[in-house]
mmCIF file of C-alpha atoms in Angstrom:
data_model
loop_
_atom_site.group_PDB
_atom_site.id
_atom_site.type_symbol
_atom_site.label_atom_id
_atom_site.label_comp_id
_atom_site.label_asym_id
_atom_site.label_seq_id
_atom_site.Cartn_x
_atom_site.Cartn_y
_atom_site.Cartn_z
ATOM 1 C CA MET A 1 47.401 86.285 102.766
ATOM 2 C CA ARG A 2 47.941 83.737 100.011
ATOM 3 C CA ALA A 3 51.176 81.789 99.669
ATOM 4 C CA GLU A 4 51.570 83.154 96.116
ATOM 5 C CA THR A 5 51.406 86.751 97.391
ATOM 6 C CA LEU A 6 53.937 86.053 100.132
ATOM 7 C CA PHE A 7 56.199 84.336 97.604
ATOM 8 C CA LEU A 8 56.292 87.599 95.633
ATOM 9 C CA VAL A 9 56.767 89.705 98.780
ATOM 10 C CA PHE A 10 59.794 87.661 99.863
ATOM 11 C CA THR A 11 61.249 87.295 96.369
ATOM 12 C CA TYR A 12 61.081 91.012 95.598
ATOM 13 C CA GLY A 13 61.755 91.944 99.226
ATOM 14 C CA VAL A 14 65.346 90.706 99.048
ATOM 15 C CA ALA A 15 66.022 92.334 95.660
ATOM 16 C CA PRO A 16 67.128 95.688 97.194
ATOM 17 C CA ALA A 17 69.753 93.855 99.287
ATOM 18 C CA TRP A 18 71.110 92.248 96.118
ATOM 19 C CA ALA A 19 71.125 95.645 94.370
ATOM 20 C CA LEU A 20 73.188 97.080 97.225
ATOM 21 C CA LEU A 21 75.676 94.204 96.932
ATOM 22 C CA VAL A 22 76.050 94.797 93.181
ATOM 23 C CA PHE A 23 75.951 98.588 92.963
ATOM 24 C CA ALA A 24 77.094 99.880 96.377
ATOM 25 C CA PRO A 25 79.138 97.176 98.111
ATOM 26 C CA ARG A 26 81.205 99.622 100.199
ATOM 27 C CA TRP A 27 78.386 102.011 101.143
ATOM 28 C CA LYS A 28 77.855 102.279 104.902
ATOM 29 C CA TRP A 29 74.168 101.363 104.549
ATOM 30 C CA THR A 30 75.058 98.204 102.634
ATOM 31 C CA GLN A 31 77.248 97.298 105.581
ATOM 32 C CA ARG A 32 74.470 98.089 108.062
ATOM 33 C CA ILE A 33 71.630 96.440 106.147
ATOM 34 C CA VAL A 34 72.983 93.535 104.119
ATOM 35 C CA HIS A 35 75.947 92.479 106.249
ATOM 36 C CA ALA A 36 74.004 92.687 109.511
ATOM 37 C CA VAL A 37 71.835 89.859 110.793
ATOM 38 C CA VAL A 38 68.540 91.711 110.317
ATOM 39 C CA ILE A 39 67.541 90.279 106.928
ATOM 40 C CA PRO A 40 68.570 86.662 107.619
ATOM 41 C CA VAL A 41 66.867 86.769 111.036
ATOM 42 C CA MET A 42 63.627 88.165 109.566
ATOM 43 C CA LEU A 43 63.659 85.522 106.839
ATOM 44 C CA ALA A 44 64.490 82.793 109.361
ATOM 45 C CA LEU A 45 61.597 83.855 111.596
ATOM 46 C CA ALA A 46 59.212 83.837 108.626
ATOM 47 C CA HIS A 47 60.595 80.434 107.625
ATOM 48 C CA LEU A 48 60.029 79.093 111.132
ATOM 49 C CA GLY A 49 56.539 80.596 111.406
ATOM 50 C CA PHE A 50 55.369 79.206 108.073
ATOM 51 C CA MET A 51 56.997 75.862 108.805
ATOM 52 C CA LEU A 52 55.215 75.573 112.174
ATOM 53 C CA PHE A 53 51.848 77.130 111.395
ATOM 54 C CA ALA A 54 51.125 77.098 107.662
ATOM 55 C CA ALA A 55 53.064 74.420 105.825
ATOM 56 C CA ALA A 56 51.621 70.930 105.706
ATOM 57 C CA PRO A 57 53.865 68.707 103.618
ATOM 58 C CA PRO A 58 51.912 66.421 101.318
ATOM 59 C CA GLU A 59 51.777 62.669 101.841
ATOM 60 C CA GLY A 60 55.160 61.137 101.015
ATOM 61 C CA ALA A 61 57.050 64.444 101.107
ATOM 62 C CA SER A 62 60.592 64.050 102.383
ATOM 63 C CA ALA A 63 64.096 65.365 101.882
ATOM 64 C CA ALA A 64 65.429 61.801 101.938
ATOM 65 C CA THR A 65 64.577 60.947 98.319
ATOM 66 C CA LEU A 66 64.254 62.895 95.088
ATOM 67 C CA GLU A 67 60.616 61.867 94.722
ATOM 68 C CA GLY A 68 59.914 62.931 98.302
ATOM 69 C CA ALA A 69 61.666 66.263 97.760
ATOM 70 C CA MET A 70 59.628 66.855 94.599
ATOM 71 C CA ARG A 71 56.456 66.349 96.636
ATOM 72 C CA LEU A 72 57.541 69.123 99.027
ATOM 73 C CA PHE A 73 56.963 71.607 96.222
ATOM 74 C CA GLN A 74 53.436 70.400 95.455
ATOM 75 C CA GLU A 75 51.898 72.228 98.421
ATOM 76 C CA PRO A 76 52.131 76.057 98.176
ATOM 77 C CA TRP A 77 52.983 76.786 101.830
ATOM 78 C CA THR A 78 55.645 74.094 101.953
ATOM 79 C CA ALA A 79 57.094 75.379 98.682
ATOM 80 C CA LEU A 80 57.150 78.882 100.196
ATOM 81 C CA VAL A 81 59.093 77.572 103.203
ATOM 82 C CA CYS A 82 61.594 75.924 100.842
ATOM 83 C CA TRP A 83 61.856 79.096 98.752
ATOM 84 C CA ILE A 84 62.621 81.234 101.828
ATOM 85 C CA HIS A 85 65.340 78.707 102.657
ATOM 86 C CA TYR A 86 66.923 79.384 99.233
ATOM 87 C CA LEU A 87 66.573 83.143 99.642
ATOM 88 C CA VAL A 88 68.345 83.150 103.022
ATOM 89 C CA PHE A 89 71.279 81.026 101.950
ATOM 90 C CA ASP A 90 71.781 82.613 98.543
ATOM 91 C CA LEU A 91 71.822 86.080 100.111
ATOM 92 C CA PHE A 92 74.232 84.845 102.785
ATOM 93 C CA VAL A 93 76.583 83.534 100.086
ATOM 94 C CA GLY A 94 76.243 86.713 97.994
ATOM 95 C CA ALA A 95 77.072 88.903 100.998
ATOM 96 C CA TRP A 96 80.029 86.664 101.849
ATOM 97 C CA VAL A 97 81.330 86.920 98.264
ATOM 98 C CA VAL A 98 81.263 90.728 98.468
ATOM 99 C CA ARG A 99 82.956 90.817 101.901
ATOM 100 C CA ASP A 100 85.574 88.320 100.791
ATOM 101 C CA ALA A 101 86.263 90.279 97.603
ATOM 102 C CA ILE A 102 86.675 93.513 99.564
ATOM 103 C CA ARG A 103 88.947 91.798 102.074
ATOM 104 C CA ARG A 104 91.082 90.288 99.296
ATOM 105 C CA LYS A 105 90.959 93.383 97.056
ATOM 106 C CA VAL A 106 89.341 91.596 94.123
ATOM 107 C CA PRO A 107 88.078 94.289 91.713
ATOM 108 C CA HIS A 108 84.343 94.792 92.122
ATOM 109 C CA LEU A 109 83.759 94.972 88.369
ATOM 110 C CA ALA A 110 84.908 91.355 88.254
ATOM 111 C CA VAL A 111 82.819 90.455 91.324
ATOM 112 C CA ALA A 112 79.511 92.054 90.273
ATOM 113 C CA PRO A 113 78.698 89.353 87.664
ATOM 114 C CA CYS A 114 79.434 86.707 90.310
ATOM 115 C CA VAL A 115 76.982 88.370 92.697
ATOM 116 C CA LEU A 116 74.311 88.578 89.997
ATOM 117 C CA LEU A 117 74.843 84.929 89.124
ATOM 118 C CA THR A 118 74.618 84.006 92.822
ATOM 119 C CA TYR A 119 71.298 85.870 92.998
ATOM 120 C CA LEU A 120 69.956 83.966 89.998
ATOM 121 C CA TYR A 121 71.601 80.550 90.299
ATOM 122 C CA GLY A 122 73.205 80.347 93.758
ATOM 123 C CA PRO A 123 76.120 77.909 93.571
ATOM 124 C CA GLN A 124 77.071 78.925 90.014
ATOM 125 C CA GLY A 125 77.761 82.486 91.160
ATOM 126 C CA MET A 126 79.882 81.233 94.028
ATOM 127 C CA LEU A 127 81.781 78.981 91.621
ATOM 128 C CA LEU A 128 82.392 81.894 89.253
ATOM 129 C CA TYR A 129 83.614 83.999 92.180
ATOM 130 C CA PHE A 130 86.094 81.280 93.187
ATOM 131 C CA ILE A 131 87.393 81.246 89.608
ATOM 132 C CA VAL A 132 87.639 85.061 89.449
ATOM 133 C CA ARG A 133 89.296 85.170 92.848
ATOM 134 C CA PHE A 134 91.813 82.495 91.862
ATOM 135 C CA ILE A 135 92.682 84.282 88.610
ATOM 136 C CA SER A 136 93.069 87.682 90.285
ATOM 137 C CA ARG A 137 94.569 86.674 93.656
ATOM 138 C CA ARG A 138 95.674 83.014 93.365
ATOM 139 C CA VAL A 139 93.566 82.081 96.404
ATOM 140 C CA LEU A 140 92.073 78.612 96.867
ATOM 141 C CA THR A 141 91.017 78.844 100.510
ATOM 142 C CA MET A 142 87.936 80.033 102.367
ATOM 143 C CA ASP A 143 90.086 81.131 105.315
ATOM 144 C CA GLU A 144 88.904 84.535 106.468
ATOM 145 C CA ALA A 145 91.843 85.386 108.733
ATOM 146 C CA THR A 146 93.585 87.288 105.938
ATOM 147 C CA GLY A 147 92.097 90.721 106.506
ATOM 148 C CA SER A 148 89.226 92.779 107.854
ATOM 149 C CA THR A 149 85.655 91.530 107.596
ATOM 150 C CA SER A 150 84.100 94.668 106.157
ATOM 151 C CA ALA A 151 84.853 97.480 103.771
ATOM 152 C CA ALA A 152 85.499 99.803 106.695
ATOM 153 C CA ALA A 153 88.778 99.296 108.502
ATOM 154 C CA LEU A 154 88.203 97.583 111.805
ATOM 155 C CA PRO A 155 90.260 98.348 114.890
ATOM 156 C CA SER A 156 93.123 95.945 115.339
ATOM 157 C CA GLU A 157 92.524 93.344 118.010
ATOM 158 C CA GLU A 158 93.777 89.875 118.724
ATOM 159 C CA THR A 159 91.382 86.990 118.218
ATOM 160 C CA PRO A 160 91.972 83.356 119.153
ATOM 161 C CA VAL A 161 91.883 81.069 116.104
ATOM 162 C CA SER A 162 92.669 77.380 116.456
ATOM 163 C CA GLY A 163 94.528 77.890 119.724
ATOM 164 C CA ARG A 164 96.704 80.780 118.487
ATOM 165 C CA LEU A 165 96.225 84.531 118.474
ATOM 166 C CA VAL A 166 95.791 86.198 115.119
ATOM 167 C CA LYS A 167 95.566 89.922 114.406
ATOM 168 C CA VAL A 168 92.328 90.862 112.608
#
């Protein structure tokens, strides 16, 4: 299969997960599909496989300089590996934004544009979410010990955090 074809498969393959985050963030299947490790693990395995067996960075390619990084994208298989890297981390951030918003009770209508922006432009969506979250909840931390980690209520249990027990 060509790198171009796989690029499209991966790009459009994650789109349903993003749709679930935008349109059905509290649905049980969103919890089971998007907030589980299945998608990131599949993408990570593809990333590893292409990195080991298909990608051959061009002469002078490197992440140490801008010119070297630009050369990474000149070879289709190496560019595909880099693209999968973006897909994994953007989806991770988008899923975190939704979980954090649910945990902090930030209205989803305010969060949905942040998720869409994260899908399209990564860090800009996260930045917008931090702004929305600050305006609606006056929160400036990424501490997750303030509530449950999913839309469904989790059973109460004590978890050690920084040497102390915290109820989650």
